PDB file of C-alpha atoms in Angstrom:
ATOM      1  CA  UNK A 162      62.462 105.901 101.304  1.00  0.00           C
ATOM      2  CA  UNK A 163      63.896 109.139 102.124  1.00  0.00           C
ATOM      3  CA  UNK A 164      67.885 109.966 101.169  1.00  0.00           C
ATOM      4  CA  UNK A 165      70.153 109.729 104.020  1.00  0.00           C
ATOM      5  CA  UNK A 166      73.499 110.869 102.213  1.00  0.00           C
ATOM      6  CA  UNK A 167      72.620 113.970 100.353  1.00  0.00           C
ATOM      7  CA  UNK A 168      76.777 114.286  98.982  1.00  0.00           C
ATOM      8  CA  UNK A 169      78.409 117.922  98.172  1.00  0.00           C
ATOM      9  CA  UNK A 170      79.513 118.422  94.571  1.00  0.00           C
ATOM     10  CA  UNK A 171      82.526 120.592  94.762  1.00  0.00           C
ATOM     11  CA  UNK A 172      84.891 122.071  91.659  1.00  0.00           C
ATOM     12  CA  UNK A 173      88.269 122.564  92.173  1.00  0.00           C
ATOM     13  CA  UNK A 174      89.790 124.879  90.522  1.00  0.00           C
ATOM     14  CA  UNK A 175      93.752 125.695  89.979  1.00  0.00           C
ATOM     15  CA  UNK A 176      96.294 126.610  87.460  1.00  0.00           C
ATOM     16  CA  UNK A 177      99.288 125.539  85.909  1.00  0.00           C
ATOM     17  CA  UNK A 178     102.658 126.918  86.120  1.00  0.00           C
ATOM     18  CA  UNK A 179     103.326 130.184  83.816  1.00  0.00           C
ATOM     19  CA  UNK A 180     105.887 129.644  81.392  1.00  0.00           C
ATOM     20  CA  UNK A 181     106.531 130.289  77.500  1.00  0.00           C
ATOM     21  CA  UNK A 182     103.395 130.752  75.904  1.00  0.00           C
ATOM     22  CA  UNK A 183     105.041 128.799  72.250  1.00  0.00           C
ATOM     23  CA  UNK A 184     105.740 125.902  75.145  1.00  0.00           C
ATOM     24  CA  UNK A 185     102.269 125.736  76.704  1.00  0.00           C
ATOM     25  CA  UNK A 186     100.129 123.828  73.992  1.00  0.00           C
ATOM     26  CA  UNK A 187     101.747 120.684  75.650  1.00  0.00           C
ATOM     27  CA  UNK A 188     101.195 121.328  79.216  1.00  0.00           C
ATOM     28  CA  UNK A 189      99.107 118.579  81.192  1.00  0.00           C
ATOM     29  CA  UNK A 190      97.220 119.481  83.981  1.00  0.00           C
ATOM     30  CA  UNK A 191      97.960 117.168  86.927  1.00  0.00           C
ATOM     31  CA  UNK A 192      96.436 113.964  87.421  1.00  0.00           C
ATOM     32  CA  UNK A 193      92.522 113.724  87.978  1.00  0.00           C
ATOM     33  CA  UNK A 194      92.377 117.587  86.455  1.00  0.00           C
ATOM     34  CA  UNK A 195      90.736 118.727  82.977  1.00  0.00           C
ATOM     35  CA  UNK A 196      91.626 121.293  81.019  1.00  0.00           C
ATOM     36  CA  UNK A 197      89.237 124.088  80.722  1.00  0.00           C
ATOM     37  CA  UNK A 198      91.398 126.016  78.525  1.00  0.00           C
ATOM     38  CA  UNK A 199      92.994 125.352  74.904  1.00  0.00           C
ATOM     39  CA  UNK A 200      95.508 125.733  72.734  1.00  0.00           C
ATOM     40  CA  UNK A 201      98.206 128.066  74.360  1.00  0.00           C
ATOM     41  CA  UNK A 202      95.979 129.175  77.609  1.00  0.00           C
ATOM     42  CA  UNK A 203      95.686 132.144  79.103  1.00  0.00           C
ATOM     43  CA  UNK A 204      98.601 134.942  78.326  1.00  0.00           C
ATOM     44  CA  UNK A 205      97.784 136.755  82.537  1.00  0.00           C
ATOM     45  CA  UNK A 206     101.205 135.716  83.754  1.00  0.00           C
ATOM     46  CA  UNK A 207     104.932 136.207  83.639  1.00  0.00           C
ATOM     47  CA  UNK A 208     107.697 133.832  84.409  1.00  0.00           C
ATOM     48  CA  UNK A 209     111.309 134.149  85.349  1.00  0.00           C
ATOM     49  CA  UNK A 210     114.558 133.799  83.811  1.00  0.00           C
ATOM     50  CA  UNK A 211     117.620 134.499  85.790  1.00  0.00           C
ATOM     51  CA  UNK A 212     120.687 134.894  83.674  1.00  0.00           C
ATOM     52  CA  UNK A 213     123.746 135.572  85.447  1.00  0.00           C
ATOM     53  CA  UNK A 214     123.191 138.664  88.218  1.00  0.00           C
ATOM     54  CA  UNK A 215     119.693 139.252  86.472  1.00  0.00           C
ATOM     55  CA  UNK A 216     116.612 137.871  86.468  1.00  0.00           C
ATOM     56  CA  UNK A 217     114.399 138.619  83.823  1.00  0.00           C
ATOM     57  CA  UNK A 218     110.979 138.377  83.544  1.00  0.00           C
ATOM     58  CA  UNK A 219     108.635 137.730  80.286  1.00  0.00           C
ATOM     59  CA  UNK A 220     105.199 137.612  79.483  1.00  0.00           C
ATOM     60  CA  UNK A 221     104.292 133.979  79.492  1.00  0.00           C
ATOM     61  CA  UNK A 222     100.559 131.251  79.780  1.00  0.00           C
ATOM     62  CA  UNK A 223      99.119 128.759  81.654  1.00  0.00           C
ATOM     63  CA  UNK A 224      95.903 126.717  81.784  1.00  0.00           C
ATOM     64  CA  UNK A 225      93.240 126.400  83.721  1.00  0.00           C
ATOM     65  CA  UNK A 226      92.333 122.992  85.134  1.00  0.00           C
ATOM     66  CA  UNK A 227      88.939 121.662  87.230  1.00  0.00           C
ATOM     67  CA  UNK A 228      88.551 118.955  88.893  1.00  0.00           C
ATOM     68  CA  UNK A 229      85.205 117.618  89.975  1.00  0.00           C
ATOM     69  CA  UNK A 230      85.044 116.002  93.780  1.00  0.00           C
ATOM     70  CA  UNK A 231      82.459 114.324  95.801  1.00  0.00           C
ATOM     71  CA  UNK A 232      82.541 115.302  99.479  1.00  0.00           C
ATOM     72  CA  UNK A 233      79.859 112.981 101.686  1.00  0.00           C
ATOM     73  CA  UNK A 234      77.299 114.679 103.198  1.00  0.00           C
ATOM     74  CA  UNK A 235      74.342 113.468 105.329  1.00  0.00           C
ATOM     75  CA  UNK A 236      71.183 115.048 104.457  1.00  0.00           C
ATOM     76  CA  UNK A 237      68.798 117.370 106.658  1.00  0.00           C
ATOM     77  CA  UNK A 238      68.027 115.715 109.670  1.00  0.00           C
ATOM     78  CA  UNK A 239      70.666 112.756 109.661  1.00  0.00           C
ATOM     79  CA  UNK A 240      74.245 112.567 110.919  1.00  0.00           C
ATOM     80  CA  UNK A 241      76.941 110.021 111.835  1.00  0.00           C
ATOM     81  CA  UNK A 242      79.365 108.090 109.566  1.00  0.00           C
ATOM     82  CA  UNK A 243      76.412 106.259 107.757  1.00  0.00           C
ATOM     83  CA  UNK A 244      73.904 109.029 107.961  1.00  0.00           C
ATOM     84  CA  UNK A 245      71.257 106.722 109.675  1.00  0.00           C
ATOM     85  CA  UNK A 246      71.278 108.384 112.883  1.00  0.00           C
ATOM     86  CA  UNK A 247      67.945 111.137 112.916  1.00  0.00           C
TER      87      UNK A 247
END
């Protein structure tokens, strides 16, 4: 019995929002995501603060999420919505 559906593992990857380092321990990644990164994340961004005329901008973290997804794929040689055609 040879496969017919031969599905594509794919990773996607994204980031959360940059803010206060001392405030990202809490930060969730959004629904269906998992955290790749601990404690306080990565320190490669800056956020904003805008205070008055200014807007100021500080060093800041955010964590990296993955999320793992299952795209259907026929195998070699087969096609149409339930792979059976050859």
């Amino acid at each position: 019995q040879m496969k017919k559906q031969c599905d594509q593992k794919l990773l996607i990857r994204m980031k959360t929002e940059c803010v206060p380092c001392s405030l990202n321990l809490d930060t969730q990644c959004p629904a269906g995501y998992s955290k790749i990164t601990n404690g306080t994340g990565i320190p490669d961004c800056r956020y904003y603060l805008e205070i008055k005329t200014h807007t100021l901008s500080f060093p800041g973290c955010r964590h990296r999420c993955v999320k793992e997804f299952e795209q259907p794929e026929c195998c070699q040689g087969h096609w149409g919505p339930d792979c059976m055609g050859k």
